[in-house]
Short mmCIF file of C-alpha atoms and ligand atoms in Angstrom, two decimals:
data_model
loop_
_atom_site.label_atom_id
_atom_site.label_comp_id
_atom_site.label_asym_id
_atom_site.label_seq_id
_atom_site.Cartn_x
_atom_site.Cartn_y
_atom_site.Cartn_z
CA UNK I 1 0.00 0.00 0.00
CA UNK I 2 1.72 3.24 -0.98
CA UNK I 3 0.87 5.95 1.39
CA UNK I 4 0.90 9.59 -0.07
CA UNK I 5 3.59 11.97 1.71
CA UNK I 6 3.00 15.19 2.27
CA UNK I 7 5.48 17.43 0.46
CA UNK I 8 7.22 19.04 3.13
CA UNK I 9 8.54 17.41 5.61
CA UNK I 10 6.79 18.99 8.35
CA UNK I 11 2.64 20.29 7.77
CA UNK I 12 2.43 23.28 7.15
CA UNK I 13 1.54 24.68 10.31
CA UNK I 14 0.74 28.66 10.65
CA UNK I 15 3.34 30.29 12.93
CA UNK I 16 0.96 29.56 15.65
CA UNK I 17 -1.48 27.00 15.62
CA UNK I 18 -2.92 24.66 13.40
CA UNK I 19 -5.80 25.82 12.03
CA UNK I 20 -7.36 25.67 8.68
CA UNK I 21 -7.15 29.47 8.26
CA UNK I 22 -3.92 30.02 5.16
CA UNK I 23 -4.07 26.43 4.59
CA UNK I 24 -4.24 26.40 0.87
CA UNK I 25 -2.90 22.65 -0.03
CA UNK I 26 -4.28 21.07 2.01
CA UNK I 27 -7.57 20.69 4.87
CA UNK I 28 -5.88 20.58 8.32
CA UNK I 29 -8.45 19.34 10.92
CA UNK I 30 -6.57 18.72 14.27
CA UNK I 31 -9.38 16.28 16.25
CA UNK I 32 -6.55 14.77 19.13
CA UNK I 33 -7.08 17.95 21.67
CA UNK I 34 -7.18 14.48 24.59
CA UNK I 35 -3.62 13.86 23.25
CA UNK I 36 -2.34 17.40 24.01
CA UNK I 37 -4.18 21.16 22.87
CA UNK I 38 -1.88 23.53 20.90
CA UNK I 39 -1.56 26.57 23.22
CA UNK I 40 -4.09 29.23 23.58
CA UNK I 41 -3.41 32.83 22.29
CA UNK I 42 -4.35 33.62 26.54
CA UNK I 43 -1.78 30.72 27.31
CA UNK I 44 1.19 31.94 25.03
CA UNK I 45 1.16 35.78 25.95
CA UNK I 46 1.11 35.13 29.61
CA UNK I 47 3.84 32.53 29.05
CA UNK I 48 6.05 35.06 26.72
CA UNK I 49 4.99 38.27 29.61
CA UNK I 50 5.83 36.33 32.90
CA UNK I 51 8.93 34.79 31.21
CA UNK I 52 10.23 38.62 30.48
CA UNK I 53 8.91 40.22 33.22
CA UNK I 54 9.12 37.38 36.21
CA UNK I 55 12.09 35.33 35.78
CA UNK I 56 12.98 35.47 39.21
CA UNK I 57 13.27 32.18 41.58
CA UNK I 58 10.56 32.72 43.65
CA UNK I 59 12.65 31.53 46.98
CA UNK I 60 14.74 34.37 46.46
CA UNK I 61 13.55 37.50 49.17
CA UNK I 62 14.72 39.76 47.16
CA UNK I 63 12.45 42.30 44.99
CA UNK I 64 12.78 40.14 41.65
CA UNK I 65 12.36 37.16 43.22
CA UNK I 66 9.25 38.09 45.29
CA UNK I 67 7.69 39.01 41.53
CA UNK I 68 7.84 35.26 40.80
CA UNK I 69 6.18 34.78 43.82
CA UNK I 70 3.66 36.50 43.38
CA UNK I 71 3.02 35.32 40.28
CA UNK I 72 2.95 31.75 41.73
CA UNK I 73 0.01 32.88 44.51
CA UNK I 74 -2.27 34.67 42.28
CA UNK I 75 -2.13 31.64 39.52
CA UNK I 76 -2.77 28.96 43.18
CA UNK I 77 -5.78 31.25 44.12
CA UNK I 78 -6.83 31.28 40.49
CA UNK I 79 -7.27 27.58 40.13
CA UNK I 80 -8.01 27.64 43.51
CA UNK I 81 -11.11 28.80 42.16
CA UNK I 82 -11.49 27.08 39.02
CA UNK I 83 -12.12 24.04 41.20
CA UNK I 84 -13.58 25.36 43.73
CA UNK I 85 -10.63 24.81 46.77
CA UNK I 86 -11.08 26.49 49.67
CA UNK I 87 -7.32 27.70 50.15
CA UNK I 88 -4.88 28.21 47.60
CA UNK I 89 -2.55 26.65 49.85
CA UNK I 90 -4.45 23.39 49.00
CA UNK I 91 -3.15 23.52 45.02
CA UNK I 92 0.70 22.00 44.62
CA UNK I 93 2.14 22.63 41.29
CA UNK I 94 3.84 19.51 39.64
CA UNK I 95 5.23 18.97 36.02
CA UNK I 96 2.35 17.40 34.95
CA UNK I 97 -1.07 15.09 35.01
CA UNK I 98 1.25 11.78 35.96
CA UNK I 99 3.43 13.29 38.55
CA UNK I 100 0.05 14.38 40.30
CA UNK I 101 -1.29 11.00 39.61
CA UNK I 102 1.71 9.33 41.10
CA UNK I 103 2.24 11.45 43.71
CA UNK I 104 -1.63 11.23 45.09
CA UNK I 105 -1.55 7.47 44.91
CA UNK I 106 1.34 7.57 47.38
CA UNK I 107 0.26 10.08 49.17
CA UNK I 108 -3.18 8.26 49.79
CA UNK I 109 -1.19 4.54 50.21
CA UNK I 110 1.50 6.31 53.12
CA UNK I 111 -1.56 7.73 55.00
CA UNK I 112 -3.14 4.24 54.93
CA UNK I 113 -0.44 2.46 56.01
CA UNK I 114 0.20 4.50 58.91
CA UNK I 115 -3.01 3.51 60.37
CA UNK I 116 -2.69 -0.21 59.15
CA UNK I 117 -4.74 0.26 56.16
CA UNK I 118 -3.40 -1.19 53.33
CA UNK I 119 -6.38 -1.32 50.25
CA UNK I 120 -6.44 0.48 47.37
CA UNK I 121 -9.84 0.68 45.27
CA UNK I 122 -9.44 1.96 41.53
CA UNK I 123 -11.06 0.88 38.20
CA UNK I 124 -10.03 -1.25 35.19
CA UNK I 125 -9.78 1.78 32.69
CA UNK I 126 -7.76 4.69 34.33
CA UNK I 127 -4.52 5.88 32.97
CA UNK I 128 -1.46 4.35 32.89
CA UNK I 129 0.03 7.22 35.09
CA UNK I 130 -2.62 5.80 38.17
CA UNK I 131 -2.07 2.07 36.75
CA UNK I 132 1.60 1.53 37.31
CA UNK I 133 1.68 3.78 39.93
CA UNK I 134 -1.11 1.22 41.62
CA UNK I 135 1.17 -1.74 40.44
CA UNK I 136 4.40 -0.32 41.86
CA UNK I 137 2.23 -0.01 45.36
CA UNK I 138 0.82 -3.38 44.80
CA UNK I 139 4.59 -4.86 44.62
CA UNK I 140 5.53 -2.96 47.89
CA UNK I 141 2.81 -4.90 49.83
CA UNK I 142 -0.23 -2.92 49.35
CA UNK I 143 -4.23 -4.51 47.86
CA UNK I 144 -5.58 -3.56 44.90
CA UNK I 145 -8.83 -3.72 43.83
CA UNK I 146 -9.85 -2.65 40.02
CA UNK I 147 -13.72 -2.18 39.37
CA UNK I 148 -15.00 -3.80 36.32
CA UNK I 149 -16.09 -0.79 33.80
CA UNK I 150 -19.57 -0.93 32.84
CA UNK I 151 -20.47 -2.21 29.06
CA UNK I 152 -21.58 1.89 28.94
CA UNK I 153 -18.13 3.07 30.24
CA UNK I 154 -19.18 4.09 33.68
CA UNK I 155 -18.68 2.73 37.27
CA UNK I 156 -21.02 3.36 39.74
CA UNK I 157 -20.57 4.87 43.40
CA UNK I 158 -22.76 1.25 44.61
CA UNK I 159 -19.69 -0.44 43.45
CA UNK I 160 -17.24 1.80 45.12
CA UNK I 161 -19.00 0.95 48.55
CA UNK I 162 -19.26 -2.69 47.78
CA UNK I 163 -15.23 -2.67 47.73
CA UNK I 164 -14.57 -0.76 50.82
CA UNK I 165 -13.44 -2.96 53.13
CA UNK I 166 -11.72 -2.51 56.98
CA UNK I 167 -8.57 -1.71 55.77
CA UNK I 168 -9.47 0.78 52.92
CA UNK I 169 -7.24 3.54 52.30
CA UNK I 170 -8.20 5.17 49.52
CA UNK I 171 -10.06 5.08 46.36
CA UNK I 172 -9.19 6.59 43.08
CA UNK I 173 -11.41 6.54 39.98
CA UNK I 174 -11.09 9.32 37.03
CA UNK I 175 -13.22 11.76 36.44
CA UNK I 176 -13.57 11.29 32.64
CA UNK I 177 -11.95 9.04 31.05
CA UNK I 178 -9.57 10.08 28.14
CA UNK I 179 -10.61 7.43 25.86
CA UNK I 180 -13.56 6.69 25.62
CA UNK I 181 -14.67 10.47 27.45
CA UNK I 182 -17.07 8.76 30.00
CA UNK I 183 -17.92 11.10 32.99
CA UNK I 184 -18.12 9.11 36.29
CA UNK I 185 -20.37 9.95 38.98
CA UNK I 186 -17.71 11.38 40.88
CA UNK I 187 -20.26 13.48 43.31
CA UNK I 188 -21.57 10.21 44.24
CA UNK I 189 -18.46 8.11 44.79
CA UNK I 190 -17.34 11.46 46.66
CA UNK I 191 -19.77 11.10 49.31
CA UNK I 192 -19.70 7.09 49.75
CA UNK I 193 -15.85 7.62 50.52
CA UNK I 194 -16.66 10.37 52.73
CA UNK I 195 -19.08 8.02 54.72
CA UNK I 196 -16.71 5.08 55.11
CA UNK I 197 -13.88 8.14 55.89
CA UNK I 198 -11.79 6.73 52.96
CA UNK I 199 -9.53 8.82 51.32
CA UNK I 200 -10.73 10.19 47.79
CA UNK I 201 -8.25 10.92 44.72
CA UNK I 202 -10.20 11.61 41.51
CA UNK I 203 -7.56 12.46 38.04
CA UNK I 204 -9.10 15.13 36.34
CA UNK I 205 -6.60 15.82 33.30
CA UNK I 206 -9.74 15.07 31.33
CA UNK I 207 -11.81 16.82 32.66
CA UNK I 208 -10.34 20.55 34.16
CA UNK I 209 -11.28 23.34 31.75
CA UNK I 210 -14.23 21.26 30.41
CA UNK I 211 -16.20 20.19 33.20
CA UNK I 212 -17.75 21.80 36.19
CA UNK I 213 -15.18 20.91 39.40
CA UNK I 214 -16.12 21.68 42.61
CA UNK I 215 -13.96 19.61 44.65
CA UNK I 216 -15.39 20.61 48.17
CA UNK I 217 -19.04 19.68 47.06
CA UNK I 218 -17.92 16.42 45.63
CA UNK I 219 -15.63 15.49 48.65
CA UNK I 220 -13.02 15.08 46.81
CA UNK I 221 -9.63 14.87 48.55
CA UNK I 222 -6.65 14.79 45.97
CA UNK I 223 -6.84 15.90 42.50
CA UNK I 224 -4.85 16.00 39.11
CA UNK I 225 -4.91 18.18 36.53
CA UNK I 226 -2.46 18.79 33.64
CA UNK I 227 -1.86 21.92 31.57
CA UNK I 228 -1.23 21.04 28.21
CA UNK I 229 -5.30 19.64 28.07
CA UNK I 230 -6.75 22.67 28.25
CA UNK I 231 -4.14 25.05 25.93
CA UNK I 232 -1.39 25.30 28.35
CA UNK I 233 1.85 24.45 27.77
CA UNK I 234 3.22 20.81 28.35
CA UNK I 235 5.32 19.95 31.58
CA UNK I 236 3.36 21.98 33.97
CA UNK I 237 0.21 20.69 35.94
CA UNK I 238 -0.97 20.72 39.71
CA UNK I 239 -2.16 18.10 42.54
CA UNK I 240 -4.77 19.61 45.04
CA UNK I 241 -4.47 18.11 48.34
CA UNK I 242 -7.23 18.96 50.68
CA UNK I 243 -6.16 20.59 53.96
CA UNK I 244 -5.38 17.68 56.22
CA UNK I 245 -3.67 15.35 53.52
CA UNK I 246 -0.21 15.25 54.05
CA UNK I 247 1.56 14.63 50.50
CA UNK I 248 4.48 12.53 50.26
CA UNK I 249 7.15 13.76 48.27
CA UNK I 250 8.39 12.24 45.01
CA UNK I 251 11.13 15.07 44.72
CA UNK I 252 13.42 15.74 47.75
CA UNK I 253 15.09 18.64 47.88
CA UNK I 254 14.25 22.14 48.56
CA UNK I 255 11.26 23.66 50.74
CA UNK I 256 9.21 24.74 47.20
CA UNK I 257 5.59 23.92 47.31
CA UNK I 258 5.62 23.84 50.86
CA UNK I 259 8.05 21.06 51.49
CA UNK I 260 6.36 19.02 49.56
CA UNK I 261 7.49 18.69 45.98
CA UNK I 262 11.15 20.38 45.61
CA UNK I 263 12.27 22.06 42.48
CA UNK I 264 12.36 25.66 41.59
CA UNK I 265 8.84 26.54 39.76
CA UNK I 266 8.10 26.51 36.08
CA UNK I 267 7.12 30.04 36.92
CA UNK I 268 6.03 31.04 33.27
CA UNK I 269 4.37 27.45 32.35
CA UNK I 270 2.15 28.00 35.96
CA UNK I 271 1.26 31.45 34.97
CA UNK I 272 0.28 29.80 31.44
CA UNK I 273 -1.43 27.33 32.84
CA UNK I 274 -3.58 29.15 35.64
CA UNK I 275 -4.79 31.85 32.64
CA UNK I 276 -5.63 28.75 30.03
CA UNK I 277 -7.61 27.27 32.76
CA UNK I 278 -9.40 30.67 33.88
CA UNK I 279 -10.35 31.01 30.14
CA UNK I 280 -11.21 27.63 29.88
CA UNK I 281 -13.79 27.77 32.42
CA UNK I 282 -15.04 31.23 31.90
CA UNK I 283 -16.32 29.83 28.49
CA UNK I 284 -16.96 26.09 29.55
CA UNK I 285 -20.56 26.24 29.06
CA UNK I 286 -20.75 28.14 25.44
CA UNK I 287 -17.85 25.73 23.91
CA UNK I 288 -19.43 22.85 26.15
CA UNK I 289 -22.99 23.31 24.09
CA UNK I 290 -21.12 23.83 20.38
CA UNK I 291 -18.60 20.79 20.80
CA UNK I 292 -21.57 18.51 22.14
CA UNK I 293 -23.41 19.58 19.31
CA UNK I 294 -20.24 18.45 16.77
CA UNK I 295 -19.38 15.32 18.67
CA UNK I 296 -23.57 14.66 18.32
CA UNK I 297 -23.36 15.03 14.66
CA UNK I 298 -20.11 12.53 14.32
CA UNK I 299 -21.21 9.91 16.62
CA UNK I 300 -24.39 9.70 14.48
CA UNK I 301 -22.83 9.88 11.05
CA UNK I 302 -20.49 7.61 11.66
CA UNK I 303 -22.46 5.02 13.21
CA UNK I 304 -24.44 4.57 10.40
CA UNK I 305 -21.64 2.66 8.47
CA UNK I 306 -22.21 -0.77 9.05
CA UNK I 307 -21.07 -2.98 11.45
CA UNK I 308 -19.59 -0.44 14.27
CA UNK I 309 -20.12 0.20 17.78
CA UNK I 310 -19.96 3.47 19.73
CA UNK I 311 -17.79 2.96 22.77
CA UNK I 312 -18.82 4.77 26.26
CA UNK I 313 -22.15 5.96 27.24
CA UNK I 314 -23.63 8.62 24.97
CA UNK I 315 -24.59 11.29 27.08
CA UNK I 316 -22.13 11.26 30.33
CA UNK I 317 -19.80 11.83 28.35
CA UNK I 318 -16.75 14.96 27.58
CA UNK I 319 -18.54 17.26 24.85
CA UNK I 320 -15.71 16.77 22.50
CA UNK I 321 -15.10 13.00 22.61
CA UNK I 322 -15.76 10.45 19.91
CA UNK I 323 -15.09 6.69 20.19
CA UNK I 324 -15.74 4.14 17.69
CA UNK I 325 -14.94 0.32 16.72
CA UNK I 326 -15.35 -0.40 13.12
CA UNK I 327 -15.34 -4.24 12.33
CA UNK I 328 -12.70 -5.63 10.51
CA UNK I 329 -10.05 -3.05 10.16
CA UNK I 330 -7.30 -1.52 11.86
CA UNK I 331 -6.72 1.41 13.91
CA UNK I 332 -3.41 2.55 12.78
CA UNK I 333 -4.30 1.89 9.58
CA UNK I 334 -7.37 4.04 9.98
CA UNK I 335 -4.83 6.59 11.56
CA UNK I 336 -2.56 6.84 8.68
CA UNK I 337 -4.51 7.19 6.08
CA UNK I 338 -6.67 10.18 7.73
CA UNK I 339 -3.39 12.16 8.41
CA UNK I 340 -2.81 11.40 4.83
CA UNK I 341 -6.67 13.39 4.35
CA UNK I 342 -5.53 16.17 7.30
CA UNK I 343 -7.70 14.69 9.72
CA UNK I 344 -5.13 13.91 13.28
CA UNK I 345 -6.96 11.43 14.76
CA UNK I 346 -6.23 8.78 17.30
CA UNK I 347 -6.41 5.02 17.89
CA UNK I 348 -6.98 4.82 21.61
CA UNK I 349 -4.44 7.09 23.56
CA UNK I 350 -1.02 8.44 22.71
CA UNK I 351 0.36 6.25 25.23
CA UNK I 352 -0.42 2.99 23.61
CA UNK I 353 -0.34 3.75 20.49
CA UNK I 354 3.47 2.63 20.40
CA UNK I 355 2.39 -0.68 21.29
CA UNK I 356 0.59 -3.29 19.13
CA UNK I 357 -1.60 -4.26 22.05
CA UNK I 358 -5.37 -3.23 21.95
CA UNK I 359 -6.03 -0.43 24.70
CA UNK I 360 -6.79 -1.77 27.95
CA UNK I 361 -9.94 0.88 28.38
CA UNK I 362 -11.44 -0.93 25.16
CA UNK I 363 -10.99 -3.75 26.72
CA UNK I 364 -12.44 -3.39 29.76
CA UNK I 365 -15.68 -2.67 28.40
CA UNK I 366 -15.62 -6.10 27.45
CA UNK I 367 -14.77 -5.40 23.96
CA UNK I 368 -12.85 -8.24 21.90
CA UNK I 369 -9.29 -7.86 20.88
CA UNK I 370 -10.41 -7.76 17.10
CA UNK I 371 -12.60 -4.88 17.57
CA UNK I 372 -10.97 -3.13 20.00
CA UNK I 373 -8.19 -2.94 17.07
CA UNK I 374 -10.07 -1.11 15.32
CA UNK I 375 -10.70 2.17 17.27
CA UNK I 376 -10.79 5.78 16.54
CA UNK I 377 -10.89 8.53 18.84
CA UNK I 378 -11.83 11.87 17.81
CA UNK I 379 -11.41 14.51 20.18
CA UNK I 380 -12.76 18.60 19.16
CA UNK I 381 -11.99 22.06 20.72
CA UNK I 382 -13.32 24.94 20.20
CA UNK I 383 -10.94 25.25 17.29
CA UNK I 384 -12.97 22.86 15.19
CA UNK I 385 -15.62 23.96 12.46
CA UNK I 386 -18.92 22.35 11.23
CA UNK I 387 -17.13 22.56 7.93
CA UNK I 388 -14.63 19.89 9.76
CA UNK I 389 -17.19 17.68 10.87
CA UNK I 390 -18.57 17.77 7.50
CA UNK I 391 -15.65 16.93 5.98
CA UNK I 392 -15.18 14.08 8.45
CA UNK I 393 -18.60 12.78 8.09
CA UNK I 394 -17.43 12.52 4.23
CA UNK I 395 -14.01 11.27 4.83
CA UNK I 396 -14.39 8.60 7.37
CA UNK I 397 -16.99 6.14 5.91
CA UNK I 398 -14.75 6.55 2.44
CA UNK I 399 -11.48 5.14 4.09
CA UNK I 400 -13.31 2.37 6.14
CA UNK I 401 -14.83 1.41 3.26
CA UNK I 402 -11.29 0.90 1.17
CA UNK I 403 -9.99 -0.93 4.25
CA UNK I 404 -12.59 -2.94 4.71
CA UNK I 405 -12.27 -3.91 1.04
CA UNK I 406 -8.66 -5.01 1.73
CA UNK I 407 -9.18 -6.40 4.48
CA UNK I 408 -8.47 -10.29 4.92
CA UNK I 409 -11.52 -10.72 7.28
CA UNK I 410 -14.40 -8.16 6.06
CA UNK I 411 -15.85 -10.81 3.70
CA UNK I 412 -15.83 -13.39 6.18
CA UNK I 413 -17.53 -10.78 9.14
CA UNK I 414 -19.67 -9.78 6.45
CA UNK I 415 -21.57 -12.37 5.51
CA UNK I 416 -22.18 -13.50 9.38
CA UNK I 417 -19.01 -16.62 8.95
CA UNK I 418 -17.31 -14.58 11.67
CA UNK I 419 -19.12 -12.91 14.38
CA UNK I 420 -18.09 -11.00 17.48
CA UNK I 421 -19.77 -10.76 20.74
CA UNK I 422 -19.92 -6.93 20.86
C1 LIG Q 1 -2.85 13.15 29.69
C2 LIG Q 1 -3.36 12.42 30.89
C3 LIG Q 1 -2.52 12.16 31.98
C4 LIG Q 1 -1.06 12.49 31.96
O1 LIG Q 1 -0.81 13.87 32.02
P1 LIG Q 1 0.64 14.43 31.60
O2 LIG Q 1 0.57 15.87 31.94
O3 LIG Q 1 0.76 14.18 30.14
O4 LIG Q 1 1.63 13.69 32.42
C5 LIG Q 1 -3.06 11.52 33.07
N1 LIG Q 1 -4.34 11.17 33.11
C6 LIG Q 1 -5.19 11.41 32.08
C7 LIG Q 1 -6.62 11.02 32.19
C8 LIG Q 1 -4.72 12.03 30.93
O5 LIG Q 1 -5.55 12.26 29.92
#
């Protein structure tokens, strides 16, 4: 199979963003924003500003580094707010969703153990940053239980209760999922962990900027979000810890963060990040409404080509998240020959997609290996037209079609010889 190449090397890719504005080869339709977001206009003039006119170390006493500093408290109190904390001394800045992730998990696992509680509760589908993480505590002594996923995507806060045992310690299930875009009843889990006092840790990269947090409402305890999902840069994210949850470091070294995760501050990607996610949810509901709308229109185009199965629950789910098995083909091959169309789509997440092995959300819905291959995840922004969904409503069916017609099984699946329990 020859597979065109673009001309250039590299797309060609306005000095800021890709966008289909001056594109005049080629359609450009960026639908990956749960991989990464390019970063907002907001995101990139605060970065450039703060990195000019704050590049002190924020330890320092002195006058220049006291203007970090106070760049670092009014970005806590802003997302703070965003979430709704009640002190902005309860928001710890990390370099990302994972280090949050890991650093929660054994946070959550040391608090346990002190008090001789030594089981974890978590679910099937949740990244790999809470996954290993779970495994690493799971090889140090510690009891893990992982909720089945609902055929729909969703666990349910009966569940949760149903795991809690004596020696609980804490419970972590995500708040959407970045697959398949599922949006758990966190509220609900919230207040069964509250009950049974076990501590709560919910990730949230999915979720912060596009969903309505209120973490003292939903008793949530520990919380990750990541920058570069919601048009900040990447390498900059935050862990809240409520007031009373003493962190355990990952990083040892200096009293940053207070005490708790050492490293001089990624002053300008904080700034960055605090503004995206102020922007983000100042216009949550408006974008909320006109990406539901888009990801409305794909899910039912596209599931009107035969044989294919929309993964996750249809209506708790992000506003900008598509997920889809079509029968008989492949993702990556899917992949590859939309990039070669403009459309930057995904197979599953970014993190698997280096491996040949189906993605273990897909899977826990019960799907089987075969179809889970053949995945594609769209995920919108704001960014995205109705001209792009238009033009992947026409796109889409074409190249499953030519797949399917090279495909070694389609015949077979086709006329009912192979069947799949799906
Ligand atoms: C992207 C993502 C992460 C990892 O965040 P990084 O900032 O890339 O480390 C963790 N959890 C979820 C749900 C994600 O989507």
């Amino acid at each position: 199979m020859i597979i065109p190449v673009k001309e250039s090397g590299l797309p060609e890719c306005p000095q800021k963003r890709i966008s289909n504005k001056g594109m005049k080869h080629m359609r450009m339709i960026y639908a990956d924003n749960a991989a990464t977001t390019p970063v907002s206009a907001t995101a990139r003039r605060v970065f450039l500003e703060t990195m000019d006119a704050a590049w002190g170390n924020p330890s320092s006493l002195h006058t220049v580094g006291q203007t970090a500093a106070e760049v670092l408290l009014k970005a806590r109190q802003d997302i703070a707010k965003c979430i709704g904390a009640q002190r902005e001394r309860e928001i710890y800045f990390t370099s990302g969703g994972s280090e949050a992730d890991n650093q929660a998990l054994l946070t959550g696992a040391m608090m346990g153990k002190k008090k001789g509680k030594t089981h974890i509760i978590s679910t099937k589908f949740e990244h790999h940053a809470v996954l290993h993480a779970l495994k690493r505590l799971e090889k140090e002594g510690f009891q893990v239980t992982l909720l089945d996923v609902g055929r729909n995507g969703l666990v349910t806060a009966q569940q949760v209760e149903d795991a809690i045992r004596e020696d609980t310690c804490m419970v972590s299930v995500m708040f959407a999922n970045n697959e398949i875009g599922t949006i758990q009843p966190i509220a609900e889990i919230g207040e069964v962990c509250r009950k049974h006092k076990v501590i709560f840790h919910t990730d949230a990269v999915q979720a912060a900027g596009h969903l309505p947090i209120d973490v003292q409402a939903m008793n949530i305890d520990m919380l990750s979000l990541s920058g570069h999902k919601f048009g900040a840069p990447k390498g900059v994210g935050a862990l809240y810890a409520r007031t009373g949850v003493w962190l355990t470091n990952l990083i040892e070294g200096g009293a940053q963060e207070r005490g708790r995760r050492a490293g001089t501050e990624n002053v300008p990607g904080i700034a960055a990040m605090a503004a995206a996610l102020v922007e983000s949810c100042a216009h949550m509901e408006e974008v909320g409404a006109k990406l539901t709308a888009m990801r409305d229109n794909l899910l039912e185009g596209l599931s009107k080509i035969p044989l294919t199965i929309i993964n996750g629950d249809t209506k708790s789910r992000l506003p900008g998240n598509v997920n889809i098995c079509f029968q008989g083909i492949e993702g990556e091959s899917l992949l590859l020959l939309l990039d070669a169309k403009g459309i930057q789509a995904s197979s599953g997440s970014a993190c698997t997609s280096g491996s040949l092995d189906p993605s273990h959300v897909l899977l826990s819905l019960g799907l089987p290996h075969e179809v889970a291959h053949g995945s594609l995840r769209l995920s919108l922004s704001n960014d995205n037209t109705a001209e792009d969904v238009e033009y992947m409503l026409r796109e889409i069916p074409q190249v499953v079609a030519y797949l399917r017609s090279i495909s070694p099984v389609w015949e077979a699946i086709e006329k009912g010889e192979i069947h799949y329990a799906v």
